[in-house]
């Protein structure tokens, strides 16, 4: 480990010119570079203070840490962003129209990158746990799109983070080049790729040494609403297994990420009747590790290990145990339609709002303000054997109904949504006509405060295969805009 | 060919009880049964005249012929219908709420059938060109879902159509059972399945003899609008090939079906610069055969051979030539996300309307009245390397704009739509933010009569990542409902 120039973060940041297309490793806060982006943000602020322009176009695996989207965003150093973000500050700049943001299916993004669709990547900033003089790199707690960034970038800056030395061996890096070959994965635990990346030596500009954790925060305790949703989900899964729709011996699930996922994992953990299962998804979070430790989860694959420090330490201490049970893969593989179809999986995802006919809005509040992005929601929902969407029936102390006549923005169409679950209950929409779906969503999922309006909407809507009255389809949003409470909506 | 009882169509129809789940072979009018459904419709009418109930639940491959959806629909003999239809009469009954209709992604439908999701199929009515005493069947001009119908049905009625004797050898029937195996297809022309089906002898109730063509009608001559759209598409494809996004030697395209597809094929045929290519899609129509005859199309795969009589006779006369160039596969393979991704294809589909942000409505007029169904549009658009949607910029003599602020129904989201083309021009939406997409669609695709409104809508809409004003988002529909002309829309 001596062939590449040792750099400070500030020296590394100097390599990045204004208007550069920069790609950062990581997927969620896991595996992101931690010091070069901060130094770059400071450099941008200095340049801006001097009246000089400095903005980059930024590609990542998915969401990032506060050093990447947070600091660079606040420094107004990001002009263009793809394919996904979840940062509070950056979100505001995007919604204000100050940052061009392309949110894309993660499965499509991989192909876009391989086509050099966003242009040539000038510099990739890659966090590694190990590097060799011949250009062999070991990633840290995430894979995301780092392999394709390394292949396509003109130059590479490394952050060598010794904190994650024990992550070596957890990666399975299969390269999906368009060579018309099937992805050779049959069982989730098949190793189909390499443990390390090999990059062209000449690309590496230098190495910045760090020793820093990812800083993943624990989830808040489950609320009663989350608990109720999770209870409905687990009851439903058990019913489906009992009636033979899913085998009791080889169930594979995609679990999304966040508080709702946490609640589902907790409920599964407490339910002895639930068979052992495997996880194939984007993010491996604490709850998945807990069930893996208890051998309730047999194998778990993700594109990132987004866990709190106690869990990460446990994995590193018992690496032999976890290496037989966990793998990190490129998001192009975790989100690959081919792989998702083959695994015959149950996809569980959160949503912002649902309409009574089964469409899902998972990105844009009132159709206009983006929260995060589509990410892998459609990759999983479209290709899963069963797609389930979870959300509380109301928000803002009941002033917002998450069940609406017509979603203000549609990310997943009625055709991609099998089941909708709120704390009120579960609507199984499979094999139902639009009218049957609407009745099922209203009666099972809507909050009682909103049922009368929704029933009346359906009743008075003109005839047609889908019964809509476009003049009042958005009445909830109108009432909220005017009175701050959707319960004031009038037909 | 003597082991099974010979039946008249009327005798065969007697086997089908009220409320039966019936599955018919075919995909489009090609390969559908022709006489048993007619006899069944007559039987239903007689029973209805006697005050007795008679309705079936009907599954097919996709759309059908007039004997299946037409006659059975008009006889009010269909209570439930999946997964796709395109019949004028049946459509009316669906929109009146008299028939429960589930339109589903054709790729998902295959899995639903294998799960027996719609219940056990009581009787499958299958058109065959040959049958053997041991239960070996050769299909006719379509595959669709016939193989899974035969596997899952309790009983089978055969229509032995000697008109299509020469179709033997054109089928490639791969069985996608959930065995976690990759679909072993690498090149389009790989034979991965069998040429015939083998069914359980005991299921076959009998055989009705026929000798009938499919009766496919020729397309109307291309209009100037279709010609203009096709011209934009071909120019764009040539640009993409020139800049290396698609290789000039192995281009594969899905071409949809209908008049617009016909126009595109005609333009490709007239453009010597366009390289040879292959076709992978649902329907092989006349224009594809013309270019295959000219060896401009190297290989063509579909789930049906939906061609006029002169072309069918030509194929049968020169079967050796066409067997090297055509294959019919189950729709589960033509529409399989895995296969579509692997072929790296360009998907060309028609749409009903598009919104300025890139969402597509391909099924429901004004959000309520279904035209046909989603079919394979999303299977192809979501998984293609490039997805293009084509539509005239206006309908009803200019009184309807196909470019709207927000689609009244969304089948394909902004994430699945790369390019929108009207006779006005082409909007390449890849890598563009919502605002950039909106400007691109308005300036390139909207009809001049509607540009001022759409520009003003975008300008006055509130800020946000997607600039919508939900109060006026549906103003076009409102103006049309009130005045019969969207040009009267007010902001």
mmCIF file with all atom_site columns, C-alpha atoms in Angstrom, chain A residues 80 94-97 99-105 107-108 111-112 115 117-118 178-187 243 245-246 336-338 340-345 359 363-364 366-370 374 378-387 406 408-418 428 430-436 462-471 473-474 477-478 482, chain B residues 80 94-97 99-105 107-108 111-112 115 117-118 178-187 243 245-246 336-338 340-345 359 363-364 366-370 374 378-387 406 408-418 428 430-436 462-471 473-474 477-478 482:
data_model
loop_
_atom_site.group_PDB
_atom_site.id
_atom_site.type_symbol
_atom_site.label_atom_id
_atom_site.label_alt_id
_atom_site.label_comp_id
_atom_site.label_asym_id
_atom_site.label_entity_id
_atom_site.label_seq_id
_atom_site.pdbx_PDB_ins_code
_atom_site.Cartn_x
_atom_site.Cartn_y
_atom_site.Cartn_z
_atom_site.occupancy
_atom_site.B_iso_or_equiv
_atom_site.pdbx_formal_charge
_atom_site.auth_seq_id
_atom_site.auth_comp_id
_atom_site.auth_asym_id
_atom_site.auth_atom_id
_atom_site.pdbx_PDB_model_num
ATOM 1   C CA . UNK A 1 80  ? -27.003 18.270  -11.054 1.00 0.00 ? 80  UNK A CA 1
ATOM 2   C CA . UNK A 1 94  ? -34.242 20.645  -5.698  1.00 0.00 ? 94  UNK A CA 1
ATOM 3   C CA . UNK A 1 95  ? -37.810 21.741  -4.960  1.00 0.00 ? 95  UNK A CA 1
ATOM 4   C CA . UNK A 1 96  ? -36.779 25.379  -5.281  1.00 0.00 ? 96  UNK A CA 1
ATOM 5   C CA . UNK A 1 97  ? -35.532 24.589  -8.779  1.00 0.00 ? 97  UNK A CA 1
ATOM 6   C CA . UNK A 1 99  ? -30.614 21.755  -8.470  1.00 0.00 ? 99  UNK A CA 1
ATOM 7   C CA . UNK A 1 100 ? -31.454 19.624  -11.503 1.00 0.00 ? 100 UNK A CA 1
ATOM 8   C CA . UNK A 1 101 ? -32.461 16.238  -10.150 1.00 0.00 ? 101 UNK A CA 1
ATOM 9   C CA . UNK A 1 102 ? -33.058 13.073  -12.146 1.00 0.00 ? 102 UNK A CA 1
ATOM 10  C CA . UNK A 1 103 ? -34.584 10.334  -10.085 1.00 0.00 ? 103 UNK A CA 1
ATOM 11  C CA . UNK A 1 104 ? -34.407 7.080   -11.966 1.00 0.00 ? 104 UNK A CA 1
ATOM 12  C CA . UNK A 1 105 ? -35.106 3.394   -11.466 1.00 0.00 ? 105 UNK A CA 1
ATOM 13  C CA . UNK A 1 107 ? -32.076 -0.892  -12.395 1.00 0.00 ? 107 UNK A CA 1
ATOM 14  C CA . UNK A 1 108 ? -32.125 1.494   -15.361 1.00 0.00 ? 108 UNK A CA 1
ATOM 15  C CA . UNK A 1 111 ? -27.487 0.696   -17.858 1.00 0.00 ? 111 UNK A CA 1
ATOM 16  C CA . UNK A 1 112 ? -27.420 4.483   -18.235 1.00 0.00 ? 112 UNK A CA 1
ATOM 17  C CA . UNK A 1 115 ? -23.816 3.741   -21.769 1.00 0.00 ? 115 UNK A CA 1
ATOM 18  C CA . UNK A 1 117 ? -25.348 8.453   -20.636 1.00 0.00 ? 117 UNK A CA 1
ATOM 19  C CA . UNK A 1 118 ? -24.629 11.255  -18.140 1.00 0.00 ? 118 UNK A CA 1
ATOM 20  C CA . UNK A 1 178 ? -24.332 -6.204  -22.018 1.00 0.00 ? 178 UNK A CA 1
ATOM 21  C CA . UNK A 1 179 ? -22.964 -9.502  -23.252 1.00 0.00 ? 179 UNK A CA 1
ATOM 22  C CA . UNK A 1 180 ? -26.335 -11.240 -23.549 1.00 0.00 ? 180 UNK A CA 1
ATOM 23  C CA . UNK A 1 181 ? -25.486 -13.658 -20.752 1.00 0.00 ? 181 UNK A CA 1
ATOM 24  C CA . UNK A 1 182 ? -28.011 -14.630 -18.098 1.00 0.00 ? 182 UNK A CA 1
ATOM 25  C CA . UNK A 1 183 ? -27.034 -13.500 -14.590 1.00 0.00 ? 183 UNK A CA 1
ATOM 26  C CA . UNK A 1 184 ? -25.753 -16.856 -13.315 1.00 0.00 ? 184 UNK A CA 1
ATOM 27  C CA . UNK A 1 185 ? -27.521 -16.584 -9.967  1.00 0.00 ? 185 UNK A CA 1
ATOM 28  C CA . UNK A 1 186 ? -29.847 -19.402 -8.965  1.00 0.00 ? 186 UNK A CA 1
ATOM 29  C CA . UNK A 1 187 ? -29.750 -19.366 -5.171  1.00 0.00 ? 187 UNK A CA 1
ATOM 30  C CA . UNK A 1 243 ? -52.668 -21.509 1.346   1.00 0.00 ? 243 UNK A CA 1
ATOM 31  C CA . UNK A 1 245 ? -49.026 -19.221 -2.645  1.00 0.00 ? 245 UNK A CA 1
ATOM 32  C CA . UNK A 1 246 ? -45.539 -19.040 -1.158  1.00 0.00 ? 246 UNK A CA 1
ATOM 33  C CA . UNK A 1 336 ? -32.066 -6.426  -11.581 1.00 0.00 ? 336 UNK A CA 1
ATOM 34  C CA . UNK A 1 337 ? -35.497 -7.394  -12.964 1.00 0.00 ? 337 UNK A CA 1
ATOM 35  C CA . UNK A 1 338 ? -34.064 -10.762 -13.989 1.00 0.00 ? 338 UNK A CA 1
ATOM 36  C CA . UNK A 1 340 ? -35.918 -10.228 -8.723  1.00 0.00 ? 340 UNK A CA 1
ATOM 37  C CA . UNK A 1 341 ? -38.180 -12.330 -10.946 1.00 0.00 ? 341 UNK A CA 1
ATOM 38  C CA . UNK A 1 342 ? -36.078 -15.424 -10.462 1.00 0.00 ? 342 UNK A CA 1
ATOM 39  C CA . UNK A 1 343 ? -36.145 -15.164 -6.670  1.00 0.00 ? 343 UNK A CA 1
ATOM 40  C CA . UNK A 1 344 ? -39.960 -15.178 -6.702  1.00 0.00 ? 344 UNK A CA 1
ATOM 41  C CA . UNK A 1 345 ? -39.894 -12.673 -3.885  1.00 0.00 ? 345 UNK A CA 1
ATOM 42  C CA . UNK A 1 359 ? -51.946 3.618   -7.644  1.00 0.00 ? 359 UNK A CA 1
ATOM 43  C CA . UNK A 1 363 ? -42.033 10.426  -4.272  1.00 0.00 ? 363 UNK A CA 1
ATOM 44  C CA . UNK A 1 364 ? -43.881 13.736  -4.672  1.00 0.00 ? 364 UNK A CA 1
ATOM 45  C CA . UNK A 1 366 ? -49.097 16.907  -3.465  1.00 0.00 ? 366 UNK A CA 1
ATOM 46  C CA . UNK A 1 367 ? -47.637 15.985  -6.824  1.00 0.00 ? 367 UNK A CA 1
ATOM 47  C CA . UNK A 1 368 ? -44.996 18.695  -6.708  1.00 0.00 ? 368 UNK A CA 1
ATOM 48  C CA . UNK A 1 369 ? -42.411 18.478  -3.901  1.00 0.00 ? 369 UNK A CA 1
ATOM 49  C CA . UNK A 1 370 ? -40.059 15.564  -4.165  1.00 0.00 ? 370 UNK A CA 1
ATOM 50  C CA . UNK A 1 374 ? -38.324 6.287   -6.980  1.00 0.00 ? 374 UNK A CA 1
ATOM 51  C CA . UNK A 1 378 ? -40.662 -0.034  -9.142  1.00 0.00 ? 378 UNK A CA 1
ATOM 52  C CA . UNK A 1 379 ? -37.825 -2.489  -9.827  1.00 0.00 ? 379 UNK A CA 1
ATOM 53  C CA . UNK A 1 380 ? -39.090 -4.587  -6.949  1.00 0.00 ? 380 UNK A CA 1
ATOM 54  C CA . UNK A 1 381 ? -42.843 -3.988  -7.261  1.00 0.00 ? 381 UNK A CA 1
ATOM 55  C CA . UNK A 1 382 ? -42.939 -4.666  -10.989 1.00 0.00 ? 382 UNK A CA 1
ATOM 56  C CA . UNK A 1 383 ? -40.925 -7.862  -10.794 1.00 0.00 ? 383 UNK A CA 1
ATOM 57  C CA . UNK A 1 384 ? -41.809 -9.352  -7.431  1.00 0.00 ? 384 UNK A CA 1
ATOM 58  C CA . UNK A 1 385 ? -44.182 -12.284 -7.130  1.00 0.00 ? 385 UNK A CA 1
ATOM 59  C CA . UNK A 1 386 ? -46.141 -10.184 -4.645  1.00 0.00 ? 386 UNK A CA 1
ATOM 60  C CA . UNK A 1 387 ? -45.843 -6.436  -4.096  1.00 0.00 ? 387 UNK A CA 1
ATOM 61  C CA . UNK A 1 406 ? -56.526 9.919   -7.279  1.00 0.00 ? 406 UNK A CA 1
ATOM 62  C CA . UNK A 1 408 ? -51.358 13.573  -7.227  1.00 0.00 ? 408 UNK A CA 1
ATOM 63  C CA . UNK A 1 409 ? -48.289 11.789  -8.570  1.00 0.00 ? 409 UNK A CA 1
ATOM 64  C CA . UNK A 1 410 ? -48.030 8.174   -9.642  1.00 0.00 ? 410 UNK A CA 1
ATOM 65  C CA . UNK A 1 411 ? -44.861 6.142   -9.327  1.00 0.00 ? 411 UNK A CA 1
ATOM 66  C CA . UNK A 1 412 ? -46.378 2.677   -9.220  1.00 0.00 ? 412 UNK A CA 1
ATOM 67  C CA . UNK A 1 413 ? -49.482 2.005   -11.223 1.00 0.00 ? 413 UNK A CA 1
ATOM 68  C CA . UNK A 1 414 ? -52.437 -0.135  -10.206 1.00 0.00 ? 414 UNK A CA 1
ATOM 69  C CA . UNK A 1 415 ? -50.822 -2.950  -12.190 1.00 0.00 ? 415 UNK A CA 1
ATOM 70  C CA . UNK A 1 416 ? -47.780 -3.044  -9.915  1.00 0.00 ? 416 UNK A CA 1
ATOM 71  C CA . UNK A 1 417 ? -49.591 -2.950  -6.597  1.00 0.00 ? 417 UNK A CA 1
ATOM 72  C CA . UNK A 1 418 ? -50.960 -6.185  -5.165  1.00 0.00 ? 418 UNK A CA 1
ATOM 73  C CA . UNK A 1 428 ? -55.650 -7.431  -1.214  1.00 0.00 ? 428 UNK A CA 1
ATOM 74  C CA . UNK A 1 430 ? -55.199 -8.989  -6.765  1.00 0.00 ? 430 UNK A CA 1
ATOM 75  C CA . UNK A 1 431 ? -57.762 -10.180 -9.266  1.00 0.00 ? 431 UNK A CA 1
ATOM 76  C CA . UNK A 1 432 ? -60.116 -7.289  -8.492  1.00 0.00 ? 432 UNK A CA 1
ATOM 77  C CA . UNK A 1 433 ? -61.712 -4.856  -10.949 1.00 0.00 ? 433 UNK A CA 1
ATOM 78  C CA . UNK A 1 434 ? -61.182 -1.113  -10.374 1.00 0.00 ? 434 UNK A CA 1
ATOM 79  C CA . UNK A 1 435 ? -64.496 -0.745  -8.522  1.00 0.00 ? 435 UNK A CA 1
ATOM 80  C CA . UNK A 1 436 ? -63.790 -3.783  -6.342  1.00 0.00 ? 436 UNK A CA 1
ATOM 81  C CA . UNK A 1 462 ? -69.484 8.989   -13.580 1.00 0.00 ? 462 UNK A CA 1
ATOM 82  C CA . UNK A 1 463 ? -69.617 5.512   -14.957 1.00 0.00 ? 463 UNK A CA 1
ATOM 83  C CA . UNK A 1 464 ? -66.645 3.911   -16.668 1.00 0.00 ? 464 UNK A CA 1
ATOM 84  C CA . UNK A 1 465 ? -64.199 1.124   -16.013 1.00 0.00 ? 465 UNK A CA 1
ATOM 85  C CA . UNK A 1 466 ? -62.512 3.429   -13.501 1.00 0.00 ? 466 UNK A CA 1
ATOM 86  C CA . UNK A 1 467 ? -65.024 5.685   -11.796 1.00 0.00 ? 467 UNK A CA 1
ATOM 87  C CA . UNK A 1 468 ? -63.495 9.128   -11.532 1.00 0.00 ? 468 UNK A CA 1
ATOM 88  C CA . UNK A 1 469 ? -64.865 12.615  -11.436 1.00 0.00 ? 469 UNK A CA 1
ATOM 89  C CA . UNK A 1 470 ? -61.860 14.659  -12.495 1.00 0.00 ? 470 UNK A CA 1
ATOM 90  C CA . UNK A 1 471 ? -63.419 17.876  -11.154 1.00 0.00 ? 471 UNK A CA 1
ATOM 91  C CA . UNK A 1 473 ? -60.519 14.027  -7.821  1.00 0.00 ? 473 UNK A CA 1
ATOM 92  C CA . UNK A 1 474 ? -58.121 16.442  -6.100  1.00 0.00 ? 474 UNK A CA 1
ATOM 93  C CA . UNK A 1 477 ? -55.470 18.656  -1.752  1.00 0.00 ? 477 UNK A CA 1
ATOM 94  C CA . UNK A 1 478 ? -57.641 21.693  -2.364  1.00 0.00 ? 478 UNK A CA 1
ATOM 95  C CA . UNK A 1 482 ? -57.245 26.282  1.747   1.00 0.00 ? 482 UNK A CA 1
ATOM 96  C CA . UNK B 2 80  ? -65.233 -11.847 -15.866 1.00 0.00 ? 80  UNK B CA 1
ATOM 97  C CA . UNK B 2 94  ? -66.849 -3.324  -19.272 1.00 0.00 ? 94  UNK B CA 1
ATOM 98  C CA . UNK B 2 95  ? -67.234 0.460   -19.152 1.00 0.00 ? 95  UNK B CA 1
ATOM 99  C CA . UNK B 2 96  ? -70.901 0.067   -18.231 1.00 0.00 ? 96  UNK B CA 1
ATOM 100 C CA . UNK B 2 97  ? -69.812 -2.015  -15.249 1.00 0.00 ? 97  UNK B CA 1
ATOM 101 C CA . UNK B 2 99  ? -68.246 -7.206  -16.984 1.00 0.00 ? 99  UNK B CA 1
ATOM 102 C CA . UNK B 2 100 ? -65.481 -7.427  -14.388 1.00 0.00 ? 100 UNK B CA 1
ATOM 103 C CA . UNK B 2 101 ? -62.255 -6.806  -16.264 1.00 0.00 ? 101 UNK B CA 1
ATOM 104 C CA . UNK B 2 102 ? -58.735 -7.239  -14.911 1.00 0.00 ? 102 UNK B CA 1
ATOM 105 C CA . UNK B 2 103 ? -56.120 -5.843  -17.237 1.00 0.00 ? 103 UNK B CA 1
ATOM 106 C CA . UNK B 2 104 ? -52.722 -7.016  -16.164 1.00 0.00 ? 104 UNK B CA 1
ATOM 107 C CA . UNK B 2 105 ? -49.115 -6.907  -17.310 1.00 0.00 ? 105 UNK B CA 1
ATOM 108 C CA . UNK B 2 107 ? -45.536 -10.827 -17.833 1.00 0.00 ? 107 UNK B CA 1
ATOM 109 C CA . UNK B 2 108 ? -47.309 -10.961 -14.454 1.00 0.00 ? 108 UNK B CA 1
ATOM 110 C CA . UNK B 2 111 ? -47.130 -16.084 -13.022 1.00 0.00 ? 111 UNK B CA 1
ATOM 111 C CA . UNK B 2 112 ? -50.715 -15.529 -11.869 1.00 0.00 ? 112 UNK B CA 1
ATOM 112 C CA . UNK B 2 115 ? -50.170 -19.867 -9.230  1.00 0.00 ? 115 UNK B CA 1
ATOM 113 C CA . UNK B 2 117 ? -54.548 -17.322 -9.065  1.00 0.00 ? 117 UNK B CA 1
ATOM 114 C CA . UNK B 2 118 ? -57.836 -16.942 -10.977 1.00 0.00 ? 118 UNK B CA 1
ATOM 115 C CA . UNK B 2 178 ? -40.486 -21.282 -11.028 1.00 0.00 ? 178 UNK B CA 1
ATOM 116 C CA . UNK B 2 179 ? -37.432 -23.460 -10.789 1.00 0.00 ? 179 UNK B CA 1
ATOM 117 C CA . UNK B 2 180 ? -34.965 -20.626 -10.276 1.00 0.00 ? 180 UNK B CA 1
ATOM 118 C CA . UNK B 2 181 ? -33.317 -21.281 -13.622 1.00 0.00 ? 181 UNK B CA 1
ATOM 119 C CA . UNK B 2 182 ? -32.282 -18.488 -15.942 1.00 0.00 ? 182 UNK B CA 1
ATOM 120 C CA . UNK B 2 183 ? -34.176 -18.465 -19.256 1.00 0.00 ? 183 UNK B CA 1
ATOM 121 C CA . UNK B 2 184 ? -31.455 -20.048 -21.433 1.00 0.00 ? 184 UNK B CA 1
ATOM 122 C CA . UNK B 2 185 ? -31.900 -17.594 -24.273 1.00 0.00 ? 185 UNK B CA 1
ATOM 123 C CA . UNK B 2 186 ? -28.872 -15.672 -25.459 1.00 0.00 ? 186 UNK B CA 1
ATOM 124 C CA . UNK B 2 187 ? -29.586 -14.955 -29.104 1.00 0.00 ? 187 UNK B CA 1
ATOM 125 C CA . UNK B 2 243 ? -23.535 8.032   -31.885 1.00 0.00 ? 243 UNK B CA 1
ATOM 126 C CA . UNK B 2 245 ? -25.849 4.104   -28.178 1.00 0.00 ? 245 UNK B CA 1
ATOM 127 C CA . UNK B 2 246 ? -27.052 1.116   -30.196 1.00 0.00 ? 246 UNK B CA 1
ATOM 128 C CA . UNK B 2 336 ? -40.345 -11.680 -19.792 1.00 0.00 ? 336 UNK B CA 1
ATOM 129 C CA . UNK B 2 337 ? -38.422 -8.861  -18.090 1.00 0.00 ? 337 UNK B CA 1
ATOM 130 C CA . UNK B 2 338 ? -35.331 -11.071 -18.062 1.00 0.00 ? 338 UNK B CA 1
ATOM 131 C CA . UNK B 2 340 ? -36.350 -8.073  -22.691 1.00 0.00 ? 340 UNK B CA 1
ATOM 132 C CA . UNK B 2 341 ? -33.440 -6.767  -20.602 1.00 0.00 ? 341 UNK B CA 1
ATOM 133 C CA . UNK B 2 342 ? -31.034 -9.259  -22.098 1.00 0.00 ? 342 UNK B CA 1
ATOM 134 C CA . UNK B 2 343 ? -31.915 -8.343  -25.668 1.00 0.00 ? 343 UNK B CA 1
ATOM 135 C CA . UNK B 2 344 ? -31.056 -4.681  -24.998 1.00 0.00 ? 344 UNK B CA 1
ATOM 136 C CA . UNK B 2 345 ? -33.940 -3.676  -27.166 1.00 0.00 ? 345 UNK B CA 1
ATOM 137 C CA . UNK B 2 359 ? -46.227 10.101  -18.026 1.00 0.00 ? 359 UNK B CA 1
ATOM 138 C CA . UNK B 2 363 ? -55.538 2.570   -21.529 1.00 0.00 ? 363 UNK B CA 1
ATOM 139 C CA . UNK B 2 364 ? -58.246 4.882   -20.127 1.00 0.00 ? 364 UNK B CA 1
ATOM 140 C CA . UNK B 2 366 ? -60.318 10.739  -19.718 1.00 0.00 ? 366 UNK B CA 1
ATOM 141 C CA . UNK B 2 367 ? -59.191 8.446   -16.916 1.00 0.00 ? 367 UNK B CA 1
ATOM 142 C CA . UNK B 2 368 ? -62.391 6.437   -16.912 1.00 0.00 ? 368 UNK B CA 1
ATOM 143 C CA . UNK B 2 369 ? -63.252 4.499   -20.090 1.00 0.00 ? 369 UNK B CA 1
ATOM 144 C CA . UNK B 2 370 ? -60.931 1.657   -20.856 1.00 0.00 ? 370 UNK B CA 1
ATOM 145 C CA . UNK B 2 374 ? -51.933 -2.337  -20.435 1.00 0.00 ? 374 UNK B CA 1
ATOM 146 C CA . UNK B 2 378 ? -44.975 -1.724  -19.291 1.00 0.00 ? 378 UNK B CA 1
ATOM 147 C CA . UNK B 2 379 ? -43.139 -5.051  -19.646 1.00 0.00 ? 379 UNK B CA 1
ATOM 148 C CA . UNK B 2 380 ? -41.349 -3.606  -22.652 1.00 0.00 ? 380 UNK B CA 1
ATOM 149 C CA . UNK B 2 381 ? -41.032 0.036   -21.581 1.00 0.00 ? 381 UNK B CA 1
ATOM 150 C CA . UNK B 2 382 ? -39.696 -0.772  -18.122 1.00 0.00 ? 382 UNK B CA 1
ATOM 151 C CA . UNK B 2 383 ? -37.135 -3.267  -19.327 1.00 0.00 ? 383 UNK B CA 1
ATOM 152 C CA . UNK B 2 384 ? -36.080 -1.984  -22.731 1.00 0.00 ? 384 UNK B CA 1
ATOM 153 C CA . UNK B 2 385 ? -32.798 -0.190  -23.247 1.00 0.00 ? 385 UNK B CA 1
ATOM 154 C CA . UNK B 2 386 ? -34.805 2.611   -24.845 1.00 0.00 ? 386 UNK B CA 1
ATOM 155 C CA . UNK B 2 387 ? -38.565 3.134   -24.623 1.00 0.00 ? 387 UNK B CA 1
ATOM 156 C CA . UNK B 2 406 ? -51.284 15.740  -16.242 1.00 0.00 ? 406 UNK B CA 1
ATOM 157 C CA . UNK B 2 408 ? -55.964 11.473  -16.399 1.00 0.00 ? 408 UNK B CA 1
ATOM 158 C CA . UNK B 2 409 ? -54.703 7.920   -16.025 1.00 0.00 ? 409 UNK B CA 1
ATOM 159 C CA . UNK B 2 410 ? -51.118 6.773   -15.823 1.00 0.00 ? 410 UNK B CA 1
ATOM 160 C CA . UNK B 2 411 ? -49.930 3.416   -17.097 1.00 0.00 ? 411 UNK B CA 1
ATOM 161 C CA . UNK B 2 412 ? -46.284 4.258   -17.673 1.00 0.00 ? 412 UNK B CA 1
ATOM 162 C CA . UNK B 2 413 ? -44.606 6.689   -15.362 1.00 0.00 ? 413 UNK B CA 1
ATOM 163 C CA . UNK B 2 414 ? -42.072 9.342   -16.279 1.00 0.00 ? 414 UNK B CA 1
ATOM 164 C CA . UNK B 2 415 ? -39.397 6.832   -15.237 1.00 0.00 ? 415 UNK B CA 1
ATOM 165 C CA . UNK B 2 416 ? -40.373 4.389   -17.972 1.00 0.00 ? 416 UNK B CA 1
ATOM 166 C CA . UNK B 2 417 ? -40.625 6.844   -20.827 1.00 0.00 ? 417 UNK B CA 1
ATOM 167 C CA . UNK B 2 418 ? -37.472 7.861   -22.675 1.00 0.00 ? 418 UNK B CA 1
ATOM 168 C CA . UNK B 2 428 ? -35.900 12.976  -25.936 1.00 0.00 ? 428 UNK B CA 1
ATOM 169 C CA . UNK B 2 430 ? -33.555 11.068  -20.989 1.00 0.00 ? 430 UNK B CA 1
ATOM 170 C CA . UNK B 2 431 ? -31.419 12.767  -18.393 1.00 0.00 ? 431 UNK B CA 1
ATOM 171 C CA . UNK B 2 432 ? -33.794 15.727  -18.111 1.00 0.00 ? 432 UNK B CA 1
ATOM 172 C CA . UNK B 2 433 ? -35.341 17.202  -14.969 1.00 0.00 ? 433 UNK B CA 1
ATOM 173 C CA . UNK B 2 434 ? -39.143 17.515  -14.812 1.00 0.00 ? 434 UNK B CA 1
ATOM 174 C CA . UNK B 2 435 ? -39.080 21.154  -15.949 1.00 0.00 ? 435 UNK B CA 1
ATOM 175 C CA . UNK B 2 436 ? -36.708 20.362  -18.801 1.00 0.00 ? 436 UNK B CA 1
ATOM 176 C CA . UNK B 2 462 ? -46.383 26.689  -8.170  1.00 0.00 ? 462 UNK B CA 1
ATOM 177 C CA . UNK B 2 463 ? -42.768 25.867  -7.529  1.00 0.00 ? 463 UNK B CA 1
ATOM 178 C CA . UNK B 2 464 ? -41.662 22.365  -6.735  1.00 0.00 ? 464 UNK B CA 1
ATOM 179 C CA . UNK B 2 465 ? -39.643 19.635  -8.388  1.00 0.00 ? 465 UNK B CA 1
ATOM 180 C CA . UNK B 2 466 ? -42.659 18.979  -10.609 1.00 0.00 ? 466 UNK B CA 1
ATOM 181 C CA . UNK B 2 467 ? -44.554 22.178  -11.330 1.00 0.00 ? 467 UNK B CA 1
ATOM 182 C CA . UNK B 2 468 ? -48.231 21.403  -11.116 1.00 0.00 ? 468 UNK B CA 1
ATOM 183 C CA . UNK B 2 469 ? -51.308 23.400  -10.250 1.00 0.00 ? 469 UNK B CA 1
ATOM 184 C CA . UNK B 2 470 ? -53.743 20.659  -9.313  1.00 0.00 ? 470 UNK B CA 1
ATOM 185 C CA . UNK B 2 471 ? -56.692 23.043  -9.655  1.00 0.00 ? 471 UNK B CA 1
ATOM 186 C CA . UNK B 2 473 ? -54.252 20.248  -14.170 1.00 0.00 ? 473 UNK B CA 1
ATOM 187 C CA . UNK B 2 474 ? -57.384 18.752  -15.720 1.00 0.00 ? 474 UNK B CA 1
ATOM 188 C CA . UNK B 2 477 ? -60.848 17.574  -19.883 1.00 0.00 ? 477 UNK B CA 1
ATOM 189 C CA . UNK B 2 478 ? -63.173 20.079  -18.278 1.00 0.00 ? 478 UNK B CA 1
ATOM 190 C CA . UNK B 2 482 ? -68.355 21.452  -21.324 1.00 0.00 ? 482 UNK B CA 1
#
